[in-house]
Amino acid sequence: MPALMVFAASVLWGSGGLFVSALEGFGLTNPEMTVVRLVTALLAMSVLLAMRHGGLAHVERADWPRFLLLGTVGSFAFVLLYNYAISITGMATAAVLLYLMPSLVTVWEVMRGREYLTFGRIVSLGLSLLGCSLVSGMWGGGAQLEVVGIIIGLAAALCYSLQNVLQTSLGRRYPTSTVVFYNIALATACAFVYLLITETSLDFLAIYIANPVALVVNIGFGLFDSVLALMLFNAAIKRMPVTQASIIATNEPVAAAVLGAVFLGQALTAFTVAGIACEVAALVLMKLTK
């Protein structure tokens, strides 16, 4: 069940391209749709917390530094750096660099003595990374090797790894809804600051007024890609090792490729099919050797 929850979360994250494609069609930029997405997620989590606990969840003072790191570096900085890496190196290289994350998380957990490095897990990591590189197009000439972009991509992978590690440690002390709420709240604050710095005005809000469908799509983006996906992932890592969860999460580019083919008419190449096979093999091996 936890593995299925992580897989569902990876599919939801993989669907992000559908939302982005639709919103770009209305003339919205990445920072603009991100702010609306996060505000939607924050409002939804506020309602959820009010219904479950009668108010906002309390965080111990000693844990605030970790929550701050999770929301600012683990979430907001990760998205910002990853988007920059895509713009510099292209989707192929950025995706492969990002999914060094399972390896980084595994190394961290092994160094801390929380998990053990088995042969099956090493092979699963290798298969998942190979599958991601095949799906992203790296082996088909879709990669661009730019030094600055690679550095930024590696920084994004570090931020993503930090997000997974912090979600795991905080999940041991707080309910899933509490971790997700403060994560989204702090990321939203950072997104607002970034938007105010980079945007000369808030005229983009007129797009939502003129096109209510754009608002509906953006709200769906926040509910599915942020709230539901994060709730599923954080609930799952309470019940399974984060190293296994991070490997399963590498199915995100596979989901993106399949959904893109179904809904956007994007072609599935032989490399994509081979990559999907590698990801499936990694999941099966991990399940058999856990």
Short mmCIF file of N, CA and C in Angstrom, two decimals, residues 45-110:
data_model
loop_
_atom_site.label_atom_id
_atom_site.label_comp_id
_atom_site.label_asym_id
_atom_site.label_seq_id
_atom_site.Cartn_x
_atom_site.Cartn_y
_atom_site.Cartn_z
N MET A 45 -5.12 23.13 2.57
CA MET A 45 -4.53 22.54 3.76
C MET A 45 -5.04 23.22 5.02
N SER A 46 -5.31 24.53 4.97
CA SER A 46 -5.86 25.24 6.12
C SER A 46 -7.23 24.69 6.49
N VAL A 47 -8.06 24.44 5.47
CA VAL A 47 -9.38 23.87 5.71
C VAL A 47 -9.25 22.46 6.30
N LEU A 48 -8.33 21.68 5.74
CA LEU A 48 -8.13 20.31 6.21
C LEU A 48 -7.68 20.29 7.67
N LEU A 49 -6.75 21.16 8.02
CA LEU A 49 -6.27 21.21 9.39
C LEU A 49 -7.36 21.67 10.35
N ALA A 50 -8.16 22.64 9.92
CA ALA A 50 -9.26 23.14 10.76
C ALA A 50 -10.27 22.03 11.03
N MET A 51 -10.54 21.21 10.01
CA MET A 51 -11.50 20.13 10.17
C MET A 51 -10.95 19.01 11.06
N ARG A 52 -9.66 18.76 10.98
CA ARG A 52 -9.07 17.64 11.72
C ARG A 52 -8.66 18.00 13.13
N HIS A 53 -8.15 19.21 13.32
CA HIS A 53 -7.58 19.56 14.61
C HIS A 53 -8.25 20.77 15.27
N GLY A 54 -9.19 21.37 14.60
CA GLY A 54 -9.85 22.54 15.16
C GLY A 54 -8.99 23.79 15.08
N GLY A 55 -7.97 23.79 14.29
CA GLY A 55 -7.10 24.94 14.14
C GLY A 55 -5.77 24.53 13.55
N LEU A 56 -4.84 25.50 13.47
CA LEU A 56 -3.53 25.20 12.90
C LEU A 56 -2.71 24.33 13.84
N ALA A 57 -1.92 23.46 13.25
CA ALA A 57 -1.08 22.57 14.04
C ALA A 57 0.06 23.34 14.69
N HIS A 58 0.47 22.90 15.89
CA HIS A 58 1.54 23.56 16.64
C HIS A 58 2.88 22.89 16.35
N VAL A 59 3.90 23.71 16.17
CA VAL A 59 5.24 23.20 15.92
C VAL A 59 6.15 23.62 17.07
N GLU A 60 6.91 22.65 17.59
CA GLU A 60 7.85 22.95 18.66
C GLU A 60 8.95 23.88 18.15
N ARG A 61 9.39 24.78 19.02
CA ARG A 61 10.39 25.78 18.62
C ARG A 61 11.65 25.14 18.06
N ALA A 62 12.06 24.03 18.64
CA ALA A 62 13.30 23.38 18.21
C ALA A 62 13.19 22.82 16.79
N ASP A 63 11.97 22.62 16.31
CA ASP A 63 11.78 22.03 14.98
C ASP A 63 11.60 23.08 13.88
N TRP A 64 11.48 24.35 14.25
CA TRP A 64 11.27 25.39 13.23
C TRP A 64 12.39 25.48 12.20
N PRO A 65 13.67 25.35 12.62
CA PRO A 65 14.73 25.41 11.60
C PRO A 65 14.55 24.36 10.50
N ARG A 66 14.14 23.14 10.88
CA ARG A 66 13.94 22.09 9.88
C ARG A 66 12.74 22.39 8.99
N PHE A 67 11.67 22.94 9.58
CA PHE A 67 10.51 23.32 8.77
C PHE A 67 10.88 24.45 7.81
N LEU A 68 11.67 25.41 8.29
CA LEU A 68 12.11 26.51 7.42
C LEU A 68 12.95 26.00 6.27
N LEU A 69 13.86 25.07 6.55
CA LEU A 69 14.67 24.47 5.49
C LEU A 69 13.80 23.71 4.49
N LEU A 70 12.81 23.00 5.00
CA LEU A 70 11.93 22.22 4.13
C LEU A 70 11.17 23.11 3.16
N GLY A 71 10.55 24.19 3.67
CA GLY A 71 9.73 25.05 2.82
C GLY A 71 10.53 25.95 1.90
N THR A 72 11.65 26.49 2.40
CA THR A 72 12.41 27.46 1.61
C THR A 72 13.41 26.81 0.67
N VAL A 73 14.21 25.89 1.19
CA VAL A 73 15.25 25.24 0.38
C VAL A 73 14.73 23.96 -0.27
N GLY A 74 14.11 23.09 0.55
CA GLY A 74 13.66 21.81 0.04
C GLY A 74 12.56 21.89 -0.98
N SER A 75 11.70 22.91 -0.88
CA SER A 75 10.57 23.03 -1.81
C SER A 75 10.74 24.18 -2.80
N PHE A 76 10.79 25.44 -2.27
CA PHE A 76 10.82 26.58 -3.20
C PHE A 76 12.12 26.63 -4.00
N ALA A 77 13.26 26.54 -3.32
CA ALA A 77 14.55 26.62 -4.03
C ALA A 77 14.69 25.47 -5.02
N PHE A 78 14.17 24.29 -4.63
CA PHE A 78 14.22 23.15 -5.55
C PHE A 78 13.48 23.46 -6.85
N VAL A 79 12.24 23.95 -6.75
CA VAL A 79 11.46 24.26 -7.96
C VAL A 79 12.14 25.33 -8.79
N LEU A 80 12.63 26.38 -8.13
CA LEU A 80 13.28 27.49 -8.83
C LEU A 80 14.52 27.01 -9.57
N LEU A 81 15.39 26.26 -8.88
CA LEU A 81 16.62 25.78 -9.50
C LEU A 81 16.34 24.79 -10.62
N TYR A 82 15.36 23.93 -10.40
CA TYR A 82 15.03 22.92 -11.42
C TYR A 82 14.52 23.59 -12.69
N ASN A 83 13.69 24.62 -12.54
CA ASN A 83 13.18 25.34 -13.71
C ASN A 83 14.31 26.05 -14.46
N TYR A 84 15.25 26.62 -13.71
CA TYR A 84 16.40 27.27 -14.35
C TYR A 84 17.26 26.23 -15.08
N ALA A 85 17.44 25.06 -14.45
CA ALA A 85 18.23 24.00 -15.08
C ALA A 85 17.60 23.56 -16.40
N ILE A 86 16.28 23.46 -16.42
CA ILE A 86 15.57 23.08 -17.65
C ILE A 86 15.80 24.13 -18.73
N SER A 87 15.73 25.41 -18.34
CA SER A 87 15.88 26.49 -19.33
C SER A 87 17.30 26.54 -19.90
N ILE A 88 18.29 26.07 -19.13
CA ILE A 88 19.68 26.13 -19.59
C ILE A 88 20.10 24.85 -20.31
N THR A 89 19.79 23.70 -19.73
CA THR A 89 20.27 22.43 -20.27
C THR A 89 19.23 21.65 -21.06
N GLY A 90 17.96 22.04 -20.91
CA GLY A 90 16.88 21.28 -21.52
C GLY A 90 16.33 20.25 -20.54
N MET A 91 15.17 19.72 -20.86
CA MET A 91 14.47 18.81 -19.96
C MET A 91 15.25 17.52 -19.73
N ALA A 92 15.93 17.02 -20.76
CA ALA A 92 16.60 15.72 -20.67
C ALA A 92 17.67 15.71 -19.58
N THR A 93 18.65 16.62 -19.71
CA THR A 93 19.73 16.66 -18.73
C THR A 93 19.22 17.00 -17.34
N ALA A 94 18.30 17.97 -17.25
CA ALA A 94 17.78 18.40 -15.96
C ALA A 94 17.09 17.24 -15.23
N ALA A 95 16.32 16.45 -15.98
CA ALA A 95 15.59 15.33 -15.37
C ALA A 95 16.55 14.28 -14.83
N VAL A 96 17.59 13.97 -15.59
CA VAL A 96 18.57 12.96 -15.16
C VAL A 96 19.32 13.45 -13.92
N LEU A 97 19.72 14.71 -13.91
CA LEU A 97 20.41 15.27 -12.74
C LEU A 97 19.50 15.25 -11.52
N LEU A 98 18.23 15.59 -11.72
CA LEU A 98 17.29 15.62 -10.61
C LEU A 98 17.15 14.24 -9.97
N TYR A 99 17.09 13.22 -10.81
CA TYR A 99 16.86 11.89 -10.27
C TYR A 99 18.15 11.16 -9.88
N LEU A 100 19.20 11.96 -9.58
CA LEU A 100 20.28 11.49 -8.74
C LEU A 100 19.81 11.48 -7.30
N MET A 101 18.63 12.10 -7.06
CA MET A 101 18.07 12.22 -5.72
C MET A 101 18.00 10.91 -4.96
N PRO A 102 17.49 9.80 -5.54
CA PRO A 102 17.44 8.56 -4.78
C PRO A 102 18.82 8.10 -4.29
N SER A 103 19.84 8.31 -5.13
CA SER A 103 21.19 7.93 -4.74
C SER A 103 21.69 8.78 -3.58
N LEU A 104 21.42 10.08 -3.64
CA LEU A 104 21.84 10.98 -2.57
C LEU A 104 21.13 10.66 -1.27
N VAL A 105 19.82 10.39 -1.35
CA VAL A 105 19.05 10.04 -0.16
C VAL A 105 19.55 8.73 0.44
N THR A 106 19.84 7.76 -0.42
CA THR A 106 20.34 6.47 0.04
C THR A 106 21.66 6.63 0.77
N VAL A 107 22.59 7.39 0.18
CA VAL A 107 23.89 7.62 0.81
C VAL A 107 23.72 8.26 2.18
N TRP A 108 22.83 9.24 2.27
CA TRP A 108 22.59 9.94 3.55
C TRP A 108 22.04 9.00 4.60
N GLU A 109 21.03 8.20 4.23
CA GLU A 109 20.40 7.29 5.18
C GLU A 109 21.37 6.20 5.62
N VAL A 110 22.22 5.71 4.72
CA VAL A 110 23.21 4.69 5.08
C VAL A 110 24.26 5.28 6.01
#
